[in-house]
Amino acid sequence: MPRPLVLVIGILLFAMATVFVYGWGIIKQRNQAGDLSKLLYSKGTAKIKKYLKKHETATEKELEELMKGLRASLFYSRNQAVVQDTGDFVRQLTSYMLEYHLLLKENSNGKIVYRLNK
């Protein structure tokens, strides 16, 4: 093959690779907020499950204390999701866990407690 043709093909392949990597980065950035939210829910769910394996039941207040300082970050980004309002986050997370049958909501001595669904 003639040398100029090889050079043009090389430049075109490099341009295509650059467009692919740039497009992938744009898509990752667009989905980042949703990914951080999912990761925060996942970490919160794991924390609650671990706590309820050691303690049979937990009140909403205990779960709020457990969620203080919960953070989530993606390995390819410096951005982080941090729980600001633990009460609101716990209510959302427990309703999510109740919806997927991970928790049971019970009334014990006039208090609402949560228990792992076995």
PDB file of C-alpha atoms in Angstrom:
ATOM      1  CA  MET A   1       0.000   0.000   0.000  1.00  0.00           C
ATOM      2  CA  PRO A   2       1.157   3.510  -0.654  1.00  0.00           C
ATOM      3  CA  ARG A   3       2.484   5.336   2.374  1.00  0.00           C
ATOM      4  CA  PRO A   4       0.012   8.305   2.263  1.00  0.00           C
ATOM      5  CA  LEU A   5      -2.950   5.883   2.249  1.00  0.00           C
ATOM      6  CA  VAL A   6      -1.649   4.131   5.387  1.00  0.00           C
ATOM      7  CA  LEU A   7      -1.232   7.519   7.055  1.00  0.00           C
ATOM      8  CA  VAL A   8      -4.814   8.558   6.227  1.00  0.00           C
ATOM      9  CA  ILE A   9      -6.205   5.232   7.489  1.00  0.00           C
ATOM     10  CA  GLY A  10      -4.206   5.590  10.715  1.00  0.00           C
ATOM     11  CA  ILE A  11      -5.510   9.113  11.284  1.00  0.00           C
ATOM     12  CA  LEU A  12      -9.109   7.981  10.660  1.00  0.00           C
ATOM     13  CA  LEU A  13      -8.759   5.052  13.088  1.00  0.00           C
ATOM     14  CA  PHE A  14      -7.306   7.367  15.742  1.00  0.00           C
ATOM     15  CA  ALA A  15     -10.180   9.839  15.232  1.00  0.00           C
ATOM     16  CA  MET A  16     -12.755   7.043  15.559  1.00  0.00           C
ATOM     17  CA  ALA A  17     -11.145   5.796  18.790  1.00  0.00           C
ATOM     18  CA  THR A  18     -11.117   9.338  20.189  1.00  0.00           C
ATOM     19  CA  VAL A  19     -14.815   9.835  19.374  1.00  0.00           C
ATOM     20  CA  PHE A  20     -15.645   6.502  21.045  1.00  0.00           C
ATOM     21  CA  VAL A  21     -13.761   7.322  24.253  1.00  0.00           C
ATOM     22  CA  TYR A  22     -15.226  10.846  24.378  1.00  0.00           C
ATOM     23  CA  GLY A  23     -18.765   9.524  23.848  1.00  0.00           C
ATOM     24  CA  TRP A  24     -18.280   6.888  26.557  1.00  0.00           C
ATOM     25  CA  GLY A  25     -17.135   9.609  28.979  1.00  0.00           C
ATOM     26  CA  ILE A  26     -20.175  11.771  28.200  1.00  0.00           C
ATOM     27  CA  ILE A  27     -22.530   8.832  28.822  1.00  0.00           C
ATOM     28  CA  LYS A  28     -20.785   7.979  32.115  1.00  0.00           C
ATOM     29  CA  GLN A  29     -21.042  11.589  33.254  1.00  0.00           C
ATOM     30  CA  ARG A  30     -24.750  11.773  32.354  1.00  0.00           C
ATOM     31  CA  ASN A  31     -25.514   8.599  34.338  1.00  0.00           C
ATOM     32  CA  GLN A  32     -23.325   9.517  37.310  1.00  0.00           C
ATOM     33  CA  ALA A  33     -26.052  10.956  39.570  1.00  0.00           C
ATOM     34  CA  GLY A  34     -28.224   7.857  39.144  1.00  0.00           C
ATOM     35  CA  ASP A  35     -25.267   5.549  39.706  1.00  0.00           C
ATOM     36  CA  LEU A  36     -24.320   7.399  42.906  1.00  0.00           C
ATOM     37  CA  SER A  37     -27.903   7.176  44.143  1.00  0.00           C
ATOM     38  CA  LYS A  38     -28.042   3.429  43.457  1.00  0.00           C
ATOM     39  CA  LEU A  39     -24.714   2.942  45.200  1.00  0.00           C
ATOM     40  CA  LEU A  40     -25.898   4.929  48.228  1.00  0.00           C
ATOM     41  CA  TYR A  41     -29.065   2.808  48.474  1.00  0.00           C
ATOM     42  CA  SER A  42     -26.987  -0.352  48.102  1.00  0.00           C
ATOM     43  CA  LYS A  43     -24.591   0.668  50.873  1.00  0.00           C
ATOM     44  CA  GLY A  44     -27.480   1.683  53.132  1.00  0.00           C
ATOM     45  CA  THR A  45     -29.263  -1.626  52.512  1.00  0.00           C
ATOM     46  CA  ALA A  46     -26.101  -3.575  53.317  1.00  0.00           C
ATOM     47  CA  LYS A  47     -25.597  -1.594  56.525  1.00  0.00           C
ATOM     48  CA  ILE A  48     -29.160  -2.216  57.677  1.00  0.00           C
ATOM     49  CA  LYS A  49     -28.935  -5.938  56.891  1.00  0.00           C
ATOM     50  CA  LYS A  50     -25.676  -6.241  58.799  1.00  0.00           C
ATOM     51  CA  TYR A  51     -27.125  -4.379  61.793  1.00  0.00           C
ATOM     52  CA  LEU A  52     -30.293  -6.486  61.827  1.00  0.00           C
ATOM     53  CA  LYS A  53     -28.313  -9.729  61.696  1.00  0.00           C
ATOM     54  CA  LYS A  54     -26.668  -8.760  64.990  1.00  0.00           C
ATOM     55  CA  HIS A  55     -29.718  -7.090  66.546  1.00  0.00           C
ATOM     56  CA  GLU A  56     -33.093  -8.683  65.968  1.00  0.00           C
ATOM     57  CA  THR A  57     -35.044  -5.438  65.470  1.00  0.00           C
ATOM     58  CA  ALA A  58     -34.336  -1.758  64.922  1.00  0.00           C
ATOM     59  CA  THR A  59     -36.375   1.405  65.271  1.00  0.00           C
ATOM     60  CA  GLU A  60     -36.294   4.256  62.802  1.00  0.00           C
ATOM     61  CA  LYS A  61     -34.155   6.305  65.217  1.00  0.00           C
ATOM     62  CA  GLU A  62     -31.559   3.513  65.444  1.00  0.00           C
ATOM     63  CA  LEU A  63     -31.436   3.300  61.670  1.00  0.00           C
ATOM     64  CA  GLU A  64     -31.002   7.071  61.422  1.00  0.00           C
ATOM     65  CA  GLU A  65     -27.978   6.842  63.730  1.00  0.00           C
ATOM     66  CA  LEU A  66     -26.633   4.019  61.595  1.00  0.00           C
ATOM     67  CA  MET A  67     -26.889   6.069  58.383  1.00  0.00           C
ATOM     68  CA  LYS A  68     -25.019   9.115  59.691  1.00  0.00           C
ATOM     69  CA  GLY A  69     -21.972   9.801  57.559  1.00  0.00           C
ATOM     70  CA  LEU A  70     -22.917   7.331  54.817  1.00  0.00           C
ATOM     71  CA  ARG A  71     -21.056   8.165  51.595  1.00  0.00           C
ATOM     72  CA  ALA A  72     -20.877   6.697  48.128  1.00  0.00           C
ATOM     73  CA  SER A  73     -18.392   7.429  45.362  1.00  0.00           C
ATOM     74  CA  LEU A  74     -17.541   5.930  42.011  1.00  0.00           C
ATOM     75  CA  PHE A  75     -13.960   4.815  41.422  1.00  0.00           C
ATOM     76  CA  TYR A  76     -13.594   6.890  38.244  1.00  0.00           C
ATOM     77  CA  SER A  77     -14.870  10.165  39.727  1.00  0.00           C
ATOM     78  CA  ARG A  78     -14.129  12.524  42.597  1.00  0.00           C
ATOM     79  CA  ASN A  79     -17.831  13.258  43.108  1.00  0.00           C
ATOM     80  CA  GLN A  80     -19.507  11.772  46.163  1.00  0.00           C
ATOM     81  CA  ALA A  81     -23.050  11.284  47.375  1.00  0.00           C
ATOM     82  CA  VAL A  82     -23.478  11.958  51.085  1.00  0.00           C
ATOM     83  CA  VAL A  83     -26.588  11.480  53.216  1.00  0.00           C
ATOM     84  CA  GLN A  84     -27.613  14.953  54.422  1.00  0.00           C
ATOM     85  CA  ASP A  85     -31.035  14.292  55.956  1.00  0.00           C
ATOM     86  CA  THR A  86     -30.805  10.880  57.618  1.00  0.00           C
ATOM     87  CA  GLY A  87     -34.488  10.810  58.580  1.00  0.00           C
ATOM     88  CA  ASP A  88     -35.693  11.302  55.027  1.00  0.00           C
ATOM     89  CA  PHE A  89     -33.112   8.856  53.655  1.00  0.00           C
ATOM     90  CA  VAL A  90     -34.099   6.155  56.179  1.00  0.00           C
ATOM     91  CA  ARG A  91     -37.787   6.566  55.333  1.00  0.00           C
ATOM     92  CA  GLN A  92     -37.057   6.230  51.606  1.00  0.00           C
ATOM     93  CA  LEU A  93     -34.687   3.299  52.137  1.00  0.00           C
ATOM     94  CA  THR A  94     -37.020   1.381  54.451  1.00  0.00           C
ATOM     95  CA  SER A  95     -39.953   1.827  52.062  1.00  0.00           C
ATOM     96  CA  TYR A  96     -37.697   0.559  49.247  1.00  0.00           C
ATOM     97  CA  MET A  97     -36.650  -2.441  51.363  1.00  0.00           C
ATOM     98  CA  LEU A  98     -40.266  -3.143  52.388  1.00  0.00           C
ATOM     99  CA  GLU A  99     -41.336  -2.997  48.729  1.00  0.00           C
ATOM    100  CA  TYR A 100     -38.735  -5.612  47.781  1.00  0.00           C
ATOM    101  CA  HIS A 101     -39.587  -7.754  50.841  1.00  0.00           C
ATOM    102  CA  LEU A 102     -36.181  -7.335  52.470  1.00  0.00           C
ATOM    103  CA  LEU A 103     -37.678  -5.978  55.703  1.00  0.00           C
ATOM    104  CA  LEU A 104     -40.746  -6.571  57.809  1.00  0.00           C
ATOM    105  CA  LYS A 105     -42.447  -3.693  59.621  1.00  0.00           C
ATOM    106  CA  GLU A 106     -43.898  -4.640  63.019  1.00  0.00           C
ATOM    107  CA  ASN A 107     -45.508  -2.932  65.977  1.00  0.00           C
ATOM    108  CA  SER A 108     -43.770  -3.776  69.248  1.00  0.00           C
ATOM    109  CA  ASN A 109     -44.867  -2.151  72.523  1.00  0.00           C
ATOM    110  CA  GLY A 110     -46.383   0.783  70.646  1.00  0.00           C
ATOM    111  CA  LYS A 111     -43.208   1.365  68.601  1.00  0.00           C
ATOM    112  CA  ILE A 112     -42.683   0.598  64.940  1.00  0.00           C
ATOM    113  CA  VAL A 113     -39.693  -1.695  64.491  1.00  0.00           C
ATOM    114  CA  TYR A 114     -38.074  -3.261  61.457  1.00  0.00           C
ATOM    115  CA  ARG A 115     -36.937  -6.867  61.185  1.00  0.00           C
ATOM    116  CA  LEU A 116     -35.159  -8.795  58.441  1.00  0.00           C
ATOM    117  CA  ASN A 117     -37.449 -10.851  56.229  1.00  0.00           C
ATOM    118  CA  LYS A 118     -36.122 -14.413  56.250  1.00  0.00           C
TER     119      LYS A 118
END
